[in-house]
mmCIF file of C-alpha atoms and ligand atoms in Angstrom:
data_model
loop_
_atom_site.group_PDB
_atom_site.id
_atom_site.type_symbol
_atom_site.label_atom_id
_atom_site.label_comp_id
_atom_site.label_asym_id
_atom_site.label_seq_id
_atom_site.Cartn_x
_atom_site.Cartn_y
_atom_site.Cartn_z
ATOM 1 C CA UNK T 12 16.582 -37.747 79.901
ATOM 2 C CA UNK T 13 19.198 -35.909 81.677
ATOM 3 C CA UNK T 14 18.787 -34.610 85.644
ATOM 4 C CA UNK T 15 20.334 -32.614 87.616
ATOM 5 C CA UNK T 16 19.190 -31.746 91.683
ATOM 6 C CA UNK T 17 19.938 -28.477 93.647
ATOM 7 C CA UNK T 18 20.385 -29.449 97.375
ATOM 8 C CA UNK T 19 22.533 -27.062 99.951
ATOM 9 C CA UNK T 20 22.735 -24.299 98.382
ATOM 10 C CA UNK T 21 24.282 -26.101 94.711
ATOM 11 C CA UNK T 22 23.769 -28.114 91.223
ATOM 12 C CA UNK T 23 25.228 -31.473 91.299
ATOM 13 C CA UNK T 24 26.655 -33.545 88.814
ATOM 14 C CA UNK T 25 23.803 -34.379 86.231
ATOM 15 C CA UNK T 26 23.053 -38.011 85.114
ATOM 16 C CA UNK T 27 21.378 -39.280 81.561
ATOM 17 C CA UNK T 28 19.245 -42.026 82.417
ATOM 18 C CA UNK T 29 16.149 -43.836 80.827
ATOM 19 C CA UNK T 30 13.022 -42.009 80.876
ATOM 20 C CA UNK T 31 10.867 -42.881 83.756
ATOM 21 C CA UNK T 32 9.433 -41.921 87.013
ATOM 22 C CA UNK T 33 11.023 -40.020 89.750
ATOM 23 C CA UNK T 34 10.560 -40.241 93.405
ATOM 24 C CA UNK T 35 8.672 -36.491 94.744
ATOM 25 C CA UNK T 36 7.621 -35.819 98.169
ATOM 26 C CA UNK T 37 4.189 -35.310 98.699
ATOM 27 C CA UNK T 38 5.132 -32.196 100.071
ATOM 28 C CA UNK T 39 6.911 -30.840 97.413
ATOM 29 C CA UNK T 40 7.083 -27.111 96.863
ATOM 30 C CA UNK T 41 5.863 -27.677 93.221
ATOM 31 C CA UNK T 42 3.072 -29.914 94.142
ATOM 32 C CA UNK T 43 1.416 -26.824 96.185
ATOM 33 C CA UNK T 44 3.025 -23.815 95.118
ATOM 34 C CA UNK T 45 3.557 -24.526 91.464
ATOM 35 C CA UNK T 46 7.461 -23.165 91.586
ATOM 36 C CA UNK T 47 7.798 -24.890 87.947
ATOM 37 C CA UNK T 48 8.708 -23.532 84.625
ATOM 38 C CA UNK T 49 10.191 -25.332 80.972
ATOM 39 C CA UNK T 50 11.225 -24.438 77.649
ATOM 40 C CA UNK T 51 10.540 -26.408 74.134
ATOM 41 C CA UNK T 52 12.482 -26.192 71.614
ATOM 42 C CA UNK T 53 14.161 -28.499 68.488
ATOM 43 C CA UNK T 54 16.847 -30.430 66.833
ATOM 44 C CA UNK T 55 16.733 -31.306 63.462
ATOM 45 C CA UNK T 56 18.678 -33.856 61.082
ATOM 46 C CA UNK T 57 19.551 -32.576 57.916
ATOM 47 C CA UNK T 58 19.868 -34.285 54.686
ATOM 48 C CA UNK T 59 23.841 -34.874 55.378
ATOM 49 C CA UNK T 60 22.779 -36.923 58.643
ATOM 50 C CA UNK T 61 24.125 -34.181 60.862
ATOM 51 C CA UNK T 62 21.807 -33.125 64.047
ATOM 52 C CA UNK T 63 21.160 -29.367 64.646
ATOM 53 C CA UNK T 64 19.531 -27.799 67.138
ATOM 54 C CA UNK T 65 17.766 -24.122 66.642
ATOM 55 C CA UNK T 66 18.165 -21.197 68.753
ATOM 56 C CA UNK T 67 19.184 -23.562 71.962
ATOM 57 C CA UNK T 68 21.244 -20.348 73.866
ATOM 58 C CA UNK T 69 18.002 -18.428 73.572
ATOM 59 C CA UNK T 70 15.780 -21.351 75.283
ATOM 60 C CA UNK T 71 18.812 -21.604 78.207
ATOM 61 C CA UNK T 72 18.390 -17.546 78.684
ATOM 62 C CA UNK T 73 14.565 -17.951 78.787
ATOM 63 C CA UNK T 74 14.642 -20.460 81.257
ATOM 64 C CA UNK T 75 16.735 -18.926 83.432
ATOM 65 C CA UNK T 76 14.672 -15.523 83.254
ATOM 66 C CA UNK T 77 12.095 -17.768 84.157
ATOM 67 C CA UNK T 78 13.779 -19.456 87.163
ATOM 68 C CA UNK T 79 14.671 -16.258 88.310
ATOM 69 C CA UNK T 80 10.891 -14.553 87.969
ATOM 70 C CA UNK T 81 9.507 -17.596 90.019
ATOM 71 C CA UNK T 82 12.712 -17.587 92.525
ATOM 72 C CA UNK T 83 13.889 -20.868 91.523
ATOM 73 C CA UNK T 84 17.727 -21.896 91.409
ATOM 74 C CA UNK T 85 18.777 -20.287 88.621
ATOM 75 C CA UNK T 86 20.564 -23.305 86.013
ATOM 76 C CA UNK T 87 24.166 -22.363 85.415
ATOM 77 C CA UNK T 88 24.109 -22.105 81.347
ATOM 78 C CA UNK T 89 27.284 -24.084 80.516
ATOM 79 C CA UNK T 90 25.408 -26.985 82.678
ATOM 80 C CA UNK T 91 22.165 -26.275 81.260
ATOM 81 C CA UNK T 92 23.379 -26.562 77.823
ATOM 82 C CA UNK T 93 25.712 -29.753 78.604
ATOM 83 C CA UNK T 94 22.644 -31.652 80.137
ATOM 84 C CA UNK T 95 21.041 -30.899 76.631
ATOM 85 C CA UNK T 96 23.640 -31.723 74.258
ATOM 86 C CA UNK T 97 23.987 -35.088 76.244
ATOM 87 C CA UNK T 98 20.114 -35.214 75.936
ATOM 88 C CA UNK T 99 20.166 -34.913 71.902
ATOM 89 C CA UNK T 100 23.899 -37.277 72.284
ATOM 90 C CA UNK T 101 21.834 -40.040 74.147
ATOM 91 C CA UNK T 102 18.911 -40.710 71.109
ATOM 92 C CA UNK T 103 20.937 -39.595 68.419
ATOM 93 C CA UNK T 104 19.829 -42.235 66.740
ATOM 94 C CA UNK T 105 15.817 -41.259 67.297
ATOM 95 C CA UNK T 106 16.261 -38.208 65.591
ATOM 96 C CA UNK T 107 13.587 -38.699 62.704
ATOM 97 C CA UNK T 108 14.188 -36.796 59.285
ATOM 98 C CA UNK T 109 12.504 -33.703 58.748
ATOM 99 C CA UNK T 110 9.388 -32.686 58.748
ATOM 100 C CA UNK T 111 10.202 -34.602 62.137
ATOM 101 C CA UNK T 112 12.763 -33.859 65.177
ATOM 102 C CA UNK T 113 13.613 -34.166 68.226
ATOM 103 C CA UNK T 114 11.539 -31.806 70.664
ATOM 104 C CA UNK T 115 13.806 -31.012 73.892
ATOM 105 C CA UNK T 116 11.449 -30.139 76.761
ATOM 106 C CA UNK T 117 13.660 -28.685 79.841
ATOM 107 C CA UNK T 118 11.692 -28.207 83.046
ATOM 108 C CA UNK T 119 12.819 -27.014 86.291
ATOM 109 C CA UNK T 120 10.828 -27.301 89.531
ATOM 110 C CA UNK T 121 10.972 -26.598 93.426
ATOM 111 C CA UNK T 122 11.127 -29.850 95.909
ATOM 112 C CA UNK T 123 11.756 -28.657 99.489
ATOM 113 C CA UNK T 124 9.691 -30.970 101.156
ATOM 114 C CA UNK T 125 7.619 -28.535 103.082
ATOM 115 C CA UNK T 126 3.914 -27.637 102.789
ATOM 116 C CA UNK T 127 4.003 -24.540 105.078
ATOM 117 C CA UNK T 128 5.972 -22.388 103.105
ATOM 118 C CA UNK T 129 3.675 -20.829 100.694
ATOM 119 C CA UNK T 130 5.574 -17.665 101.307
ATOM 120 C CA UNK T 131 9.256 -19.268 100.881
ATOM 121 C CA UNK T 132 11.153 -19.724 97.994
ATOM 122 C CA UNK T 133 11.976 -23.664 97.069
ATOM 123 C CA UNK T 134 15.597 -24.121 98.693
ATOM 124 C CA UNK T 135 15.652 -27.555 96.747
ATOM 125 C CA UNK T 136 14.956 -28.443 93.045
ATOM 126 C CA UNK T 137 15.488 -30.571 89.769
ATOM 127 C CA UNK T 138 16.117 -29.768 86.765
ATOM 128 C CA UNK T 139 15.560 -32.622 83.881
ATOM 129 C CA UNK T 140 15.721 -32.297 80.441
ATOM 130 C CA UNK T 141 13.424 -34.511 78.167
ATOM 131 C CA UNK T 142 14.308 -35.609 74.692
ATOM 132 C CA UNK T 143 11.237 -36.790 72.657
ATOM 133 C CA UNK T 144 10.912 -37.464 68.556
ATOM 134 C CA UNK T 145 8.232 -35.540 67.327
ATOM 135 C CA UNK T 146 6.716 -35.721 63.451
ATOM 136 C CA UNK T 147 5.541 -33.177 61.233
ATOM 137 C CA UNK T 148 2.862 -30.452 62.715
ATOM 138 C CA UNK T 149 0.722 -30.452 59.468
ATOM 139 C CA UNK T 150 0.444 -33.856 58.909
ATOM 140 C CA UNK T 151 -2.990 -33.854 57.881
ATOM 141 C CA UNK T 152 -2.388 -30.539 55.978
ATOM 142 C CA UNK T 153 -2.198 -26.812 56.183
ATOM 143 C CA UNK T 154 -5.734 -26.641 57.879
ATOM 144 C CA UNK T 155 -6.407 -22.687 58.910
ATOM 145 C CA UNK T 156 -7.438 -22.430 62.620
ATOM 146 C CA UNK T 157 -10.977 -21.505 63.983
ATOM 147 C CA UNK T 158 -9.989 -18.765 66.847
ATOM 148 C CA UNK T 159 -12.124 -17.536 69.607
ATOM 149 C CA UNK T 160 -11.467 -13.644 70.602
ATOM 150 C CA UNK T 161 -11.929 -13.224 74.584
ATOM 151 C CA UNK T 162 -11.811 -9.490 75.120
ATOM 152 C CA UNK T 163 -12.314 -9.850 78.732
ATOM 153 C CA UNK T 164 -10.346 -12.218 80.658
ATOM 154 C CA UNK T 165 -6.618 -12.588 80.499
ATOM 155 C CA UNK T 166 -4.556 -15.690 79.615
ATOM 156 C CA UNK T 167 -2.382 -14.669 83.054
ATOM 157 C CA UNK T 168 -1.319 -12.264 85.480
ATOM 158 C CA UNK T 169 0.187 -9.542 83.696
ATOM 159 C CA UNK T 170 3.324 -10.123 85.545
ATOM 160 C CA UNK T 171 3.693 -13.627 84.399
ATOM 161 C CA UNK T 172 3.178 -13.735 81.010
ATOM 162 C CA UNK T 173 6.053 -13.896 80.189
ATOM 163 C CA UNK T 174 7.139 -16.299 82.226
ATOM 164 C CA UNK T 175 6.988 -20.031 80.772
ATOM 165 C CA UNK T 176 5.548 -21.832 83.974
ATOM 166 C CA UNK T 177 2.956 -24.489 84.484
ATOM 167 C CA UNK T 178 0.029 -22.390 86.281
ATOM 168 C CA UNK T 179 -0.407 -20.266 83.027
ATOM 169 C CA UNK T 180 -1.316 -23.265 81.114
ATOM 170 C CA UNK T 181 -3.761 -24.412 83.614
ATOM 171 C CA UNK T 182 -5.245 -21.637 84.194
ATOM 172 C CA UNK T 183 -5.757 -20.950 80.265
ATOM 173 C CA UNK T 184 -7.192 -24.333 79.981
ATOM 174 C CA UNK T 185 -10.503 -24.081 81.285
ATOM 175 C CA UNK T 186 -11.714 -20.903 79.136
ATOM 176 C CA UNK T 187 -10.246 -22.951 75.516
ATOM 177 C CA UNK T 188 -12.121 -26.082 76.417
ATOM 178 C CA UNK T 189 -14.975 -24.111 77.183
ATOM 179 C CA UNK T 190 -14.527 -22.037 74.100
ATOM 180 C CA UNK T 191 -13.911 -25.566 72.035
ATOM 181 C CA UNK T 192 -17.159 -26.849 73.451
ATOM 182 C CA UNK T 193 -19.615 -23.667 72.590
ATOM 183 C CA UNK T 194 -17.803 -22.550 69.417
ATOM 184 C CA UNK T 195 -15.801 -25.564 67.936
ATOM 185 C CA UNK T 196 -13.111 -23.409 67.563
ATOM 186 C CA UNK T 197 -9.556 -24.469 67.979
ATOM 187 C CA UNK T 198 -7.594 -21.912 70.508
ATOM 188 C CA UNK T 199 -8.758 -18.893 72.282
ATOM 189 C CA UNK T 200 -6.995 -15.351 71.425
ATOM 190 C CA UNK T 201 -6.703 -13.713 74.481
ATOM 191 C CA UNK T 202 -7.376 -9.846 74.183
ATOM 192 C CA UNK T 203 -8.250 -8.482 78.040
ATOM 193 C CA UNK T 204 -9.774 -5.504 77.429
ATOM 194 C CA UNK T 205 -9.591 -5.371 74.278
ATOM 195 C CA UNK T 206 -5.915 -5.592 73.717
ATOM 196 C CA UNK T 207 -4.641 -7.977 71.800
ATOM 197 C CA UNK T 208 -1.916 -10.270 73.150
ATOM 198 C CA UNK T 209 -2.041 -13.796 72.729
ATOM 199 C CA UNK T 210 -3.400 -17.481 72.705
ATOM 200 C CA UNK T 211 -2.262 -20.495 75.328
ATOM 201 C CA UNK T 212 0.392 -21.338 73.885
ATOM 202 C CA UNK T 213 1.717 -19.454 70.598
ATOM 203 C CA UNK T 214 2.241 -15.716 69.669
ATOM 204 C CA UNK T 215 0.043 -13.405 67.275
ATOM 205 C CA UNK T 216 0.611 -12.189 64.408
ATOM 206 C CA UNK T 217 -1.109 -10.258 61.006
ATOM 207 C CA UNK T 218 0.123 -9.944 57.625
ATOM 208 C CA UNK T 219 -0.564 -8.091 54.963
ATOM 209 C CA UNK T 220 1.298 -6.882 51.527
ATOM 210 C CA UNK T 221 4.399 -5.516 52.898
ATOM 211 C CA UNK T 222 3.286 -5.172 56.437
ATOM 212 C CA UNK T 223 3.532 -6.897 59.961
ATOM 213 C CA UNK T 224 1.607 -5.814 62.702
ATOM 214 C CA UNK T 225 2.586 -7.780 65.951
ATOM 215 C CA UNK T 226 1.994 -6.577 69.705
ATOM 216 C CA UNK T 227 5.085 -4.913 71.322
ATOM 217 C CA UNK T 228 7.130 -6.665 74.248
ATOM 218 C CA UNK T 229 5.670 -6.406 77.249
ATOM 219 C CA UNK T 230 5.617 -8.508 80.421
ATOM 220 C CA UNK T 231 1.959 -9.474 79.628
ATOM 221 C CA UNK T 232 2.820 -12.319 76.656
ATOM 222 C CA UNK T 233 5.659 -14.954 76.137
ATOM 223 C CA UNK T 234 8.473 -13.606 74.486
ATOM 224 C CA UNK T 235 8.374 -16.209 71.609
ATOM 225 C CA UNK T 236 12.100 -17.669 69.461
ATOM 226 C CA UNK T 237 9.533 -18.649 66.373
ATOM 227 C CA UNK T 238 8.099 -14.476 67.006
ATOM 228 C CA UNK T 239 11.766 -13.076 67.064
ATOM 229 C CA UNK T 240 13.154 -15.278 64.258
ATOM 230 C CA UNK T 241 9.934 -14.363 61.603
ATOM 231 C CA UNK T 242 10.098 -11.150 62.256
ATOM 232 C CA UNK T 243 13.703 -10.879 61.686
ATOM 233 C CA UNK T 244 13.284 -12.993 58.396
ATOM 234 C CA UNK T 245 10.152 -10.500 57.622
ATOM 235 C CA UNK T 246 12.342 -7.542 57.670
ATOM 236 C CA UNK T 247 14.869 -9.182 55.147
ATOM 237 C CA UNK T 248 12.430 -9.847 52.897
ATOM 238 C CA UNK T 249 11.390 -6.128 53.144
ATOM 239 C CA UNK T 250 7.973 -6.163 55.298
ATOM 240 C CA UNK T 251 8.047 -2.962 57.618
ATOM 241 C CA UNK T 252 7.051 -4.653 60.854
ATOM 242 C CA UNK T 253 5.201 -2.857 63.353
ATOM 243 C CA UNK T 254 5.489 -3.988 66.927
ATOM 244 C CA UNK T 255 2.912 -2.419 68.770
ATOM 245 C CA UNK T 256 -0.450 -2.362 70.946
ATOM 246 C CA UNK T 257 -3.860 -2.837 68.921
ATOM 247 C CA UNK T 258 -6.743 -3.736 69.854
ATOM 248 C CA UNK T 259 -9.546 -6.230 68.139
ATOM 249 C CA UNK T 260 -11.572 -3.431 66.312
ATOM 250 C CA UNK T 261 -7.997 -2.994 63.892
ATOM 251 C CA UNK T 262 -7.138 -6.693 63.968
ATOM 252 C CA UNK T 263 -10.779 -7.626 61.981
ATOM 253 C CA UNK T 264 -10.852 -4.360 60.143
ATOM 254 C CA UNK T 265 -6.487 -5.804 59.042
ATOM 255 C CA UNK T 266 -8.064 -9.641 57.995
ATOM 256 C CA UNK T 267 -10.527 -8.257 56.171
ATOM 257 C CA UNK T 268 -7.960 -8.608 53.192
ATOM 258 C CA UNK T 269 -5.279 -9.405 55.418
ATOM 259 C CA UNK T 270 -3.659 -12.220 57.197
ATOM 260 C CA UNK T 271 -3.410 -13.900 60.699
ATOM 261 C CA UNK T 272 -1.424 -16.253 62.133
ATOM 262 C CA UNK T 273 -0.106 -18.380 65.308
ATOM 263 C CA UNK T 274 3.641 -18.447 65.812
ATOM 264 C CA UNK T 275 5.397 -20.963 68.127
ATOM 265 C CA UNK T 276 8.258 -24.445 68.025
ATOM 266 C CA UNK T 277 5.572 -26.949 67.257
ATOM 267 C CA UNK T 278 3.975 -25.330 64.079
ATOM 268 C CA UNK T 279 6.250 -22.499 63.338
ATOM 269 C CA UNK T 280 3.314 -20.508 61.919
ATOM 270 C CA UNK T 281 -0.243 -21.757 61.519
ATOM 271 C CA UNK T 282 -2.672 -19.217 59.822
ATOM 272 C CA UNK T 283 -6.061 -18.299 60.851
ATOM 273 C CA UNK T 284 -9.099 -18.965 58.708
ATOM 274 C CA UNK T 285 -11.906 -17.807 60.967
ATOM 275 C CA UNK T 286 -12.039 -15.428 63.705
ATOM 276 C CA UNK T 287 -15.303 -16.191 65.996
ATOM 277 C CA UNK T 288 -15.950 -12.559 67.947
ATOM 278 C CA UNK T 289 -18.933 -11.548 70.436
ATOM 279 C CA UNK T 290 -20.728 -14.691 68.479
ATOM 280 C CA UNK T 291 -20.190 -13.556 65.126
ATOM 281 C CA UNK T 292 -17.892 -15.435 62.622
ATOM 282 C CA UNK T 293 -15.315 -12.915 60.799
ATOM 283 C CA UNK T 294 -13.360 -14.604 57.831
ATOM 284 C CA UNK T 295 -9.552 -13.930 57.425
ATOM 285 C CA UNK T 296 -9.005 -12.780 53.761
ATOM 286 C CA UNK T 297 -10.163 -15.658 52.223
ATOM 287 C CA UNK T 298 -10.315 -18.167 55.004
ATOM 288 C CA UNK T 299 -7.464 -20.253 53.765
ATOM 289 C CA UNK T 300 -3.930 -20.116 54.600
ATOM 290 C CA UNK T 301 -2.465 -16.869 52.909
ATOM 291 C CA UNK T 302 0.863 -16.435 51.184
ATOM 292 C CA UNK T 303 2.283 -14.232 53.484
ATOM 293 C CA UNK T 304 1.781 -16.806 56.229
ATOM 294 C CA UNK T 305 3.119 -19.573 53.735
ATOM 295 C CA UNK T 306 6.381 -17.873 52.481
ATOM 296 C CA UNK T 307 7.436 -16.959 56.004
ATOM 297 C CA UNK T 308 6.773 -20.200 57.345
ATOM 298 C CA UNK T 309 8.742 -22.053 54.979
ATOM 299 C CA UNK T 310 11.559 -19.463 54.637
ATOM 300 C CA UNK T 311 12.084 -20.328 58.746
ATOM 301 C CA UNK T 312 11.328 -23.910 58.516
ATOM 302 C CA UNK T 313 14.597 -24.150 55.297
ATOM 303 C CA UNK T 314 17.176 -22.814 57.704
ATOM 304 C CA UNK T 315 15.814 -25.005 60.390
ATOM 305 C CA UNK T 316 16.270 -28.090 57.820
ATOM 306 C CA UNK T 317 19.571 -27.203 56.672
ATOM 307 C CA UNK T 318 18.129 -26.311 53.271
ATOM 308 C CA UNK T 319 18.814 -22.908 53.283
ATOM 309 C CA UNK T 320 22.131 -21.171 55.098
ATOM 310 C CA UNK T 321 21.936 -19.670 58.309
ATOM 311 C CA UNK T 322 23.150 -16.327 58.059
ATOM 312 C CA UNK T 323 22.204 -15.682 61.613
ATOM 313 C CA UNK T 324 24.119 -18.438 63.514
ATOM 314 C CA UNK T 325 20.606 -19.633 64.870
ATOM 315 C CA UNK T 326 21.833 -23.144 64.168
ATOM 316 C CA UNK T 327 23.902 -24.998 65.646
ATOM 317 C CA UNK T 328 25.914 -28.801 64.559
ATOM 318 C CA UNK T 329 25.506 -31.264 67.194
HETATM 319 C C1 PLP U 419 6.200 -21.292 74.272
HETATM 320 C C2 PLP U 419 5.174 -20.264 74.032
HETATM 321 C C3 PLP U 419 5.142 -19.468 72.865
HETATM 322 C C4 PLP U 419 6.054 -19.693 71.698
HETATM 323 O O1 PLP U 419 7.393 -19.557 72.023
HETATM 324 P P1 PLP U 419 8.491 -20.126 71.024
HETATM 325 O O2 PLP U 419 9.773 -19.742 71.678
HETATM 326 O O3 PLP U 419 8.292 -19.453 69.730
HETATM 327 O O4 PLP U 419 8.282 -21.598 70.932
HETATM 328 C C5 PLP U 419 4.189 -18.458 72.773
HETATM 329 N N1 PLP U 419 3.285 -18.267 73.757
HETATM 330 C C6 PLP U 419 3.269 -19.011 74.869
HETATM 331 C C7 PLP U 419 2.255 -18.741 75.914
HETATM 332 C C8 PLP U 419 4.205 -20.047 75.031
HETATM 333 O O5 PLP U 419 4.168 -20.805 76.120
#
């Protein structure tokens, strides 16, 4: 891993060091007042043995829009990106082949040891990035996803959705266990009041023949790399992609013949086979993984290999 700590006002010099550890005050801002947020994102090896890493100066903006929305120290992005490329330098050698690769996990948090300042921004903070091999997603195959719709509750505060930072993630934990537990179903859609945004960790999408229907961005849902680049690789391939609001009445009227599917680093796109609504079960087309779903996913995941060019300059040679 790679660290870096923000004391008096600055960054100083980062250090790559062993995984383990660190010392944190009890008191830390984090530890009470969850100032934290991260990014995840990957580097691949290609067939020729070279490591490349996928979208990384869109991960360094996110985090720092995230920094800034929680008022953390913002990470200089020349730094940022160093402490990375050291990262993916240090356990070069890790780096399985694809389907594998190494998952970079950045995360930034507030340490000013003091526990009355609920209402003061963290004057003190690291910033570490994690390196991590990771294999493929699907191992066990292409299984489509059992989905519970909440149409009440929301994943977040609107004003932090799309903000990557720990206290989103708890607090969408307790409704998906819950959900997992009554329904068996894998991940909860959120839809508060009816809108449909997204689940706890991936973005939402539907297919259909020559259509995408995805919801518009808003400050409500995380504004997803995986979203961004299969919607631009949709449009090439000549889907009209709608980016708008809907609500769950259209979405199961759309998979009636239609498609449905996650979209996020670790599975790139996982389709939907079964929607569970208001207790009822509602089949997506034909409950397996459609061909929509299938074609994008592995159009995205060939540039990401090296096995088709980039004509986007998403990748880049490490
Ligand atoms: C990280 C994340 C995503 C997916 O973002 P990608 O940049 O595509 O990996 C979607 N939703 C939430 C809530 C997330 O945390």
């Amino acid at each position: 891993m790679t660290l870096a700590r923000f004391q008096n006002g600055e960054w100083g010099p980062f250090e790559a060091r062993p995984c383990a550890p660190i010392e944190l005050h009890p008191a830390a801002h984090v530890l009470h007042y969850a100032s934290t947020c991260f990014e995840g994102f990957k580097a691949y090896r290609w067939a020729d043995g070279s490591i490349n890493v996928f979208r990384m100066d869109r991960h360094i903006e996110r985090m720092r829009q995230s920094a800034r929305a929680l008022v953390l120290p913002e990470p200089d992005p020349r730094r940022l990106e160093e402490m990375i490329l050291t990262a993916i330098e240090r356990n070069r050698d890790t780096v399985p082949e694809a389907p594998g690769a190494l998952y970079l996990r950045p995360i930034l948090f507030g340490t000013t040891p003091n526990i009355g300042a609920a209402g003061a921004a963290a004057t003190e903070a690291t910033l570490i990035v994690l390196a991590s091999p990771v294999w493929d997603y699907f191992a066990g195959g292409m299984k489509p996803l059992r989905i519970y719709v909440e149409d009440v509750n929301a994943r977040t505060a609107s004003q932090t959705g799309k903000v990557k930072t720990g206290g989103n993630y708890a607090a969408a934990l307790g409704p998906t266990l819950e959900a997992r537990r009554r329904y068996n179903v894998d991940q909860v859609l959120f839809c508060p009041g009816g809108s449909v945004q997204e689940t706890g960790a991936s973005n939402f999408m539907l297919f259909a023949d020559g259509r995408v229907l995805t919801r518009s961005l808003d400050s409500t849902f995380l504004h997803g790399v995986t979203r961004d680049s299969v919607l631009t690789l949709a449009r090439e391939e000549g889907y009209q992609v709608e980016e708008r609001v809907f609500d769950v009445a259209e979405m199961l009227q759309w998979v009636r013949d239609g498609e449905a599917a996650l979209s996020g680093t670790a599975a790139v796109l996982a389709g939907v086979g079964t929607f569970v609504y208001h207790g009822e079960e509602h089949k997506v087309g034909s409950g397996d993984v459609g061909p929509h779903t299938r074609k994008l996913r592995e159009r995205l995941v060939s540039i990401q290999r090296g096995e088709t060019r980039d004509t986007h300059g998403w990748t880049r040679k490490i």
